[in-house]
Each structure stands twice: as structure tokens, then as C-alpha cells.
XYZ file of C-alpha atoms in Angstrom:
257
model
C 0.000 0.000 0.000
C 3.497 2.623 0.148
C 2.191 3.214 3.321
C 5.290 1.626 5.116
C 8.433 2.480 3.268
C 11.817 0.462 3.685
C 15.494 1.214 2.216
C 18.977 -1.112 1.772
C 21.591 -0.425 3.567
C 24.552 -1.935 2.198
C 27.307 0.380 0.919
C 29.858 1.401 2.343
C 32.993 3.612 1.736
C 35.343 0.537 1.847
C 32.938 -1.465 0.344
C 33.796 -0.898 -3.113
C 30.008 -1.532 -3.765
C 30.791 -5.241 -3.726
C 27.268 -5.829 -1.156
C 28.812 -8.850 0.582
C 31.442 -6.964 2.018
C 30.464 -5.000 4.943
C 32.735 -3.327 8.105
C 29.534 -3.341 10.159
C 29.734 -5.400 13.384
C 26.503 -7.566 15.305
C 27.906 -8.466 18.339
C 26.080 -10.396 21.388
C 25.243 -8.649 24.254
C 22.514 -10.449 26.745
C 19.517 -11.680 24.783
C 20.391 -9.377 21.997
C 22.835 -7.802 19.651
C 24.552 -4.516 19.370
C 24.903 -2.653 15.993
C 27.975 -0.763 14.928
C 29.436 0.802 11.965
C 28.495 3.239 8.961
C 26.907 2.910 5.267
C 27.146 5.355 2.631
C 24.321 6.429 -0.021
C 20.761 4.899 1.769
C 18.384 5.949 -0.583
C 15.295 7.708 0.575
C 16.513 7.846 4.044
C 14.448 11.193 5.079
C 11.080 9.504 4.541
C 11.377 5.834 4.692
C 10.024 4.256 8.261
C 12.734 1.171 8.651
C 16.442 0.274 7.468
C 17.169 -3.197 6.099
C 21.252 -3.373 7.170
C 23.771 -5.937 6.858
C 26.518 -6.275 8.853
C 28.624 -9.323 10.209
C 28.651 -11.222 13.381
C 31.756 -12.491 15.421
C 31.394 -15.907 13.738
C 31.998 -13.639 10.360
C 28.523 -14.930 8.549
C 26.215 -12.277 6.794
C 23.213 -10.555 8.671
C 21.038 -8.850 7.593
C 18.996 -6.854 10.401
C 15.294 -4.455 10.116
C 15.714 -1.790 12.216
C 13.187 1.646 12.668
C 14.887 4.461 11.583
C 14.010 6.289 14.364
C 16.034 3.892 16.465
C 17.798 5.326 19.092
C 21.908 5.330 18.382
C 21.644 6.190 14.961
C 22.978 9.234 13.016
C 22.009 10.305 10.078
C 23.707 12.991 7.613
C 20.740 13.947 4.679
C 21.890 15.450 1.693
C 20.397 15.620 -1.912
C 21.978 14.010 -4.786
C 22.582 15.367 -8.201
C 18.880 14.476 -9.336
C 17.344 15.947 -6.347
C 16.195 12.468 -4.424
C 17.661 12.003 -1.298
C 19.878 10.210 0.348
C 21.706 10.010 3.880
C 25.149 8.560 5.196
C 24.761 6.300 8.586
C 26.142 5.772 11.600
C 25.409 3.130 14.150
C 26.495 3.725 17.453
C 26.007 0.653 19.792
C 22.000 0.080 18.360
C 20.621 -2.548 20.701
C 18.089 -4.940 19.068
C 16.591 -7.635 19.483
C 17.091 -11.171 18.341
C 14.382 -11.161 16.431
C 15.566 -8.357 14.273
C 17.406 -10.644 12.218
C 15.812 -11.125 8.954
C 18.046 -13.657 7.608
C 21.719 -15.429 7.912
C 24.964 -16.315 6.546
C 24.327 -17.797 3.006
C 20.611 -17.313 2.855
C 21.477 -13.473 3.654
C 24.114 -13.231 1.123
C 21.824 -15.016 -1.791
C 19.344 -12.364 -0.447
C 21.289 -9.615 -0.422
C 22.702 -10.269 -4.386
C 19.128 -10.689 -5.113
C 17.739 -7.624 -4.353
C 20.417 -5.368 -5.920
C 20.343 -7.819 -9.055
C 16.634 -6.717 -9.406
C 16.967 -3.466 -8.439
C 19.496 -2.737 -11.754
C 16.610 -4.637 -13.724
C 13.763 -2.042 -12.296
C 16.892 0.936 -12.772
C 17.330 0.212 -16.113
C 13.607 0.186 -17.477
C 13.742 3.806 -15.296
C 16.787 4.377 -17.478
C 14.785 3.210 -20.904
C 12.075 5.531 -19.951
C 14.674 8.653 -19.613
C 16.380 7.780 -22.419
C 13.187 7.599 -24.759
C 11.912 10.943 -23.880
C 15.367 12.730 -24.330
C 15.163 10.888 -27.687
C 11.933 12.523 -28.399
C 12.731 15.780 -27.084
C 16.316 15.607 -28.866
C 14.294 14.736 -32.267
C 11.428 17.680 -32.062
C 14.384 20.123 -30.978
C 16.457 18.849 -34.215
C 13.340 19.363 -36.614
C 12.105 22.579 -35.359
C 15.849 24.413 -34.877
C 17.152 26.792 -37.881
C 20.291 27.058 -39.076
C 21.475 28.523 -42.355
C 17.888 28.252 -43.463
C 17.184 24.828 -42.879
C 16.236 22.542 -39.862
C 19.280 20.950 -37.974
C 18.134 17.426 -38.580
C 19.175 18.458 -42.523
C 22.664 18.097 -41.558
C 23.926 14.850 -41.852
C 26.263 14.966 -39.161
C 23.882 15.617 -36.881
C 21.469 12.468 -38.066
C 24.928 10.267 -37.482
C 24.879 11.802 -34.165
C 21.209 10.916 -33.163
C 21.335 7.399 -35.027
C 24.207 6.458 -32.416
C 21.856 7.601 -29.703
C 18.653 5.518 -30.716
C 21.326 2.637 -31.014
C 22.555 3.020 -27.341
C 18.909 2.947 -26.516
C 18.377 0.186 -28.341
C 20.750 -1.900 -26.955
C 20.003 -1.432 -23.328
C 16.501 -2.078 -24.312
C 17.838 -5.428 -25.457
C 19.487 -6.575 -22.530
C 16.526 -5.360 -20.481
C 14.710 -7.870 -21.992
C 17.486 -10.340 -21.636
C 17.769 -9.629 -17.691
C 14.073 -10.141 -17.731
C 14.136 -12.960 -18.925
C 16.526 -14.496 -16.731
C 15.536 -13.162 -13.242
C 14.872 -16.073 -10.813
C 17.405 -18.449 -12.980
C 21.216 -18.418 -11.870
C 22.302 -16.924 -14.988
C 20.571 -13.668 -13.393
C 23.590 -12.201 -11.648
C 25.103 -12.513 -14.985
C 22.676 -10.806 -16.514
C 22.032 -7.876 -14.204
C 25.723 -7.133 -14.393
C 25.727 -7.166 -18.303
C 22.790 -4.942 -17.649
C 24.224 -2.459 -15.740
C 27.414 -1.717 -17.802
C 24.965 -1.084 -20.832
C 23.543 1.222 -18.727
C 26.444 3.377 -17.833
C 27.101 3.622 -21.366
C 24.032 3.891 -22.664
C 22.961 7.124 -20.186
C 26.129 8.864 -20.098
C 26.302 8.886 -24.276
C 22.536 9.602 -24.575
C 22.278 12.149 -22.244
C 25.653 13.953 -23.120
C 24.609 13.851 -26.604
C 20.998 15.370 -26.046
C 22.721 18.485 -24.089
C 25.110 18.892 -27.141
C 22.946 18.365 -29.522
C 20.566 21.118 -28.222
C 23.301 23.226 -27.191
C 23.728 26.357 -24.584
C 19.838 25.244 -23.777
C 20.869 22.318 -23.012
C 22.518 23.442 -20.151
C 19.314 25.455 -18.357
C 17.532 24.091 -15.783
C 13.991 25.701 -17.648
C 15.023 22.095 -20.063
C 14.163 18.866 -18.778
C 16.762 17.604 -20.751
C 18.905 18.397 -17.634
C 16.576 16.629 -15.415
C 16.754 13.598 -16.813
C 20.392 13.621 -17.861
C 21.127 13.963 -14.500
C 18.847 11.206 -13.116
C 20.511 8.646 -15.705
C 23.910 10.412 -14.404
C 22.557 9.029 -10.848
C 22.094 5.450 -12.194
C 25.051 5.089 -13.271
C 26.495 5.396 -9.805
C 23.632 3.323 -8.471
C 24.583 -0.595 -7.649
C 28.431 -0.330 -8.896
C 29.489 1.299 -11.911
C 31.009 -0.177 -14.997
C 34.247 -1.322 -14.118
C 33.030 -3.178 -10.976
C 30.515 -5.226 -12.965
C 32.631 -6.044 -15.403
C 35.261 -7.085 -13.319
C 32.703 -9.218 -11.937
C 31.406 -10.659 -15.521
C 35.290 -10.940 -15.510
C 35.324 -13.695 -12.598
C 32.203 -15.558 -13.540
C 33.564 -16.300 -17.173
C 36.588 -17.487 -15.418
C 34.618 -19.666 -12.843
C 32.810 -21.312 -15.836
């Protein structure tokens, strides 16, 4: 119903958005556990009502751990991020819960854990398609209806190279899209979602740098969505790991099969 809202918190400055490594510490103490440590980049941390965190117990396995956000012993530092949503650092400063606050453990939480961020670049990317269509549109109107020399700038043939490259960037994040689609719940879906994400990176940055050059000083204004989404897909890119990460880990899975 979006009446209760809940955000990940996973990353971490030495983290190096790999999830399943985490500085956060769940140690015993009497019937429950004591939280400690920080995470980086919680999205929607002003308004949501509870934190999903992961951290490590002494034993070394995987936790991950609901907690309110209005808990007491946590610190929060809101800020806004380049596309206006925000966002807050954490800090966790001896949080006592309960026992029952753990969610899940060890391998389940680490299966989990991938999961969720897997299908979160999925539902990022058909954001991403969405963005990348109406810049496409906007980009195409802008290029029809802008004179130069007496004719249209879509009459220049540079130009249509220009905007033919960007319907092919969208096109091929469209197609692994589908692909990840397809393959979300099967074990090829890490896979995927990482193949996913580095067509994303490249896809947004070249799309949206290209619709701000291609409409030029305008495209610079705030007044022009173009802005507003090129800095959303500017976001996503940062979102999950960026390009190298991913395809460092495509990198490892090719060599483990």
C-alpha cells in the first residue's frame, strides 16, 4: 500500500560496492545484539520508516537486520543528490536490538542480499529506458524545429549520425533489459544484471551527453528537462556499482565457468 516504506543499507565507503562486504559489526550482548558501523548512499533515508542493514557477526557470517529508523543510536547525515532524491550517510552507534531483528543469515542473507540489488538494476534500467526515450523525443522535435542557415538541424547529416548512435545506445540497453528479464529467478541472473548495468552506464552517459550537445547552450538550463533527466541517468550510473566493478565481476564468472 506505500504506506510503510523500507530502504537497503549496504554500501559502504570501503565497500567498493561489492554488497557482501560490509565493516559493520553484530555483536552479542545479553539476549540481543549490538549494531555498529556506517553505510554510505541509503536511498530515501528522510522519509522511509525502517532500514534493512547488513553487517557481520563475530562468527563472520552475513546478517542482515530491520531496524526503525528512528532507532535510538543512529545518526544520520541527509543530503540531496545530483537528481534531487535524497539520500543520507549512517552511523550506528552501539543500536541494541533484538534477536528477532534478524531477517536472515549467513548464506541465505548473502543469496538475499545479491538478489535484491540484481533486481533493483533490472527495475533501474527500465527507469533508465524511460529517460532515455523521452530525451530521444525531445532531442528529435528540438532537431526538426531548430534553424540554421535556413534549414532545420536534422538536414545536416552529421547531426542524423549523431542521433542514429543515440537511438542505437537505446536500443541496446533495451535489449538486454529484456534479456535480464528474462533471466531473473534463474542463476544466470547475476550474470545478466551485471551485463545490464554496464549497458547502462554507457548507454545514459552517451545519450544524455549527446541530447545536451545536440541542443546546445539550452541544453545546459535548468527551464530544459533535458537536464533533469540527464542527470537522473547520471545518478544510475552510480547506483549498484558502476562499470568497471561489474565487469570485473562478468570478468570472474567467465573465469569460474
Amino acid at each position: 500500500s506505500g504506506e510503510c516504506l523500507v530502504s537497503l543499507a549496504w554500501e559502504e565507503s570501503s565497500s567498493r560496492v561489492n554488497p557482501l562486504l560490509t565493516q559493520c559489526t553484530l555483536v552479542t550482548r545479553g539476549d540481543g545484539y549490538a549494531l555498529n558501523g556506517k553505510k554510505q548512499a541509503v536511498l530515501a533515508a528522510a522519509e522511509i520508516q525502517f532500514y534493512i542493514v547488513s553487517a557481520r557477526n563475530s562468527g563472520g557470517d552475513l546478517q542482515l537486520l530491520l531496524l526503525n529508523a528512528k532507532h535510538s543510536g543512529i545518526t544520520q547525515r541527509c543530503y540531496l543528490l545530483a537528481d534531487g532524491n535524497s539520500a543520507a550517510d549512517l552511523e550506528f552507534n552501539n543500536v541494541e536490538l533484538p534477536a528477532s531483528a534478524i531477517i536472515a543469515s549467513a548464506s541465505q542473507a548473502e543469496a538475499l542480499l545479491q538478489t535484491a540489488i540484481s533486481e533493483s538494476i533490472v527495475v533501474m534500467a527500465a527507469e533508465a529506458i524511460g529517460a532515455i526515450d523521452q530525451l530521444l523525443v525531445i532531442t528529435q522535435e528540438y532537431l526538426l524545429t531548430r534553424k540554421q542557415f535556413g534549414m532545420p538541424l536534422a538536414m545536416f547529416q552529421s547531426l542524423q549520425h549523431r542521433f542514429a548512435d543515440m537511438v542505437i545506445a537505446a536500443e541496446k540497453l533495451r535489449s538486454l533489459l529484456w534479456a535480464a528479464c528474462q533471466q531473473l529467478g534463474s542463476d544466470n541472473q547475476e550474470k545478466a544484471a551485471a551485463q545490464l548495468k554496464v549497458q547502462l552506464g554507457e548507454s545514459a552517459r552517451y545519450v544524455g551527453q549527446q541530447a545536451v550537445q545536440l541542443h546546445g547552450g539550452i541544453g545546459m538550463t535548468d527551464e530544459l528537462n533535458v537536464g533533469a533527466y540527464f542527470k537522473r541517468l547520471t545518478v544510475m550510473e552510480l547506483l549498484c556499482g558502476q562499470q568497471d566493478y561489474h565487469l570485473g565481476k562478468l570478468a570472474e564468472l567467465a573465469l569460474v565457468s
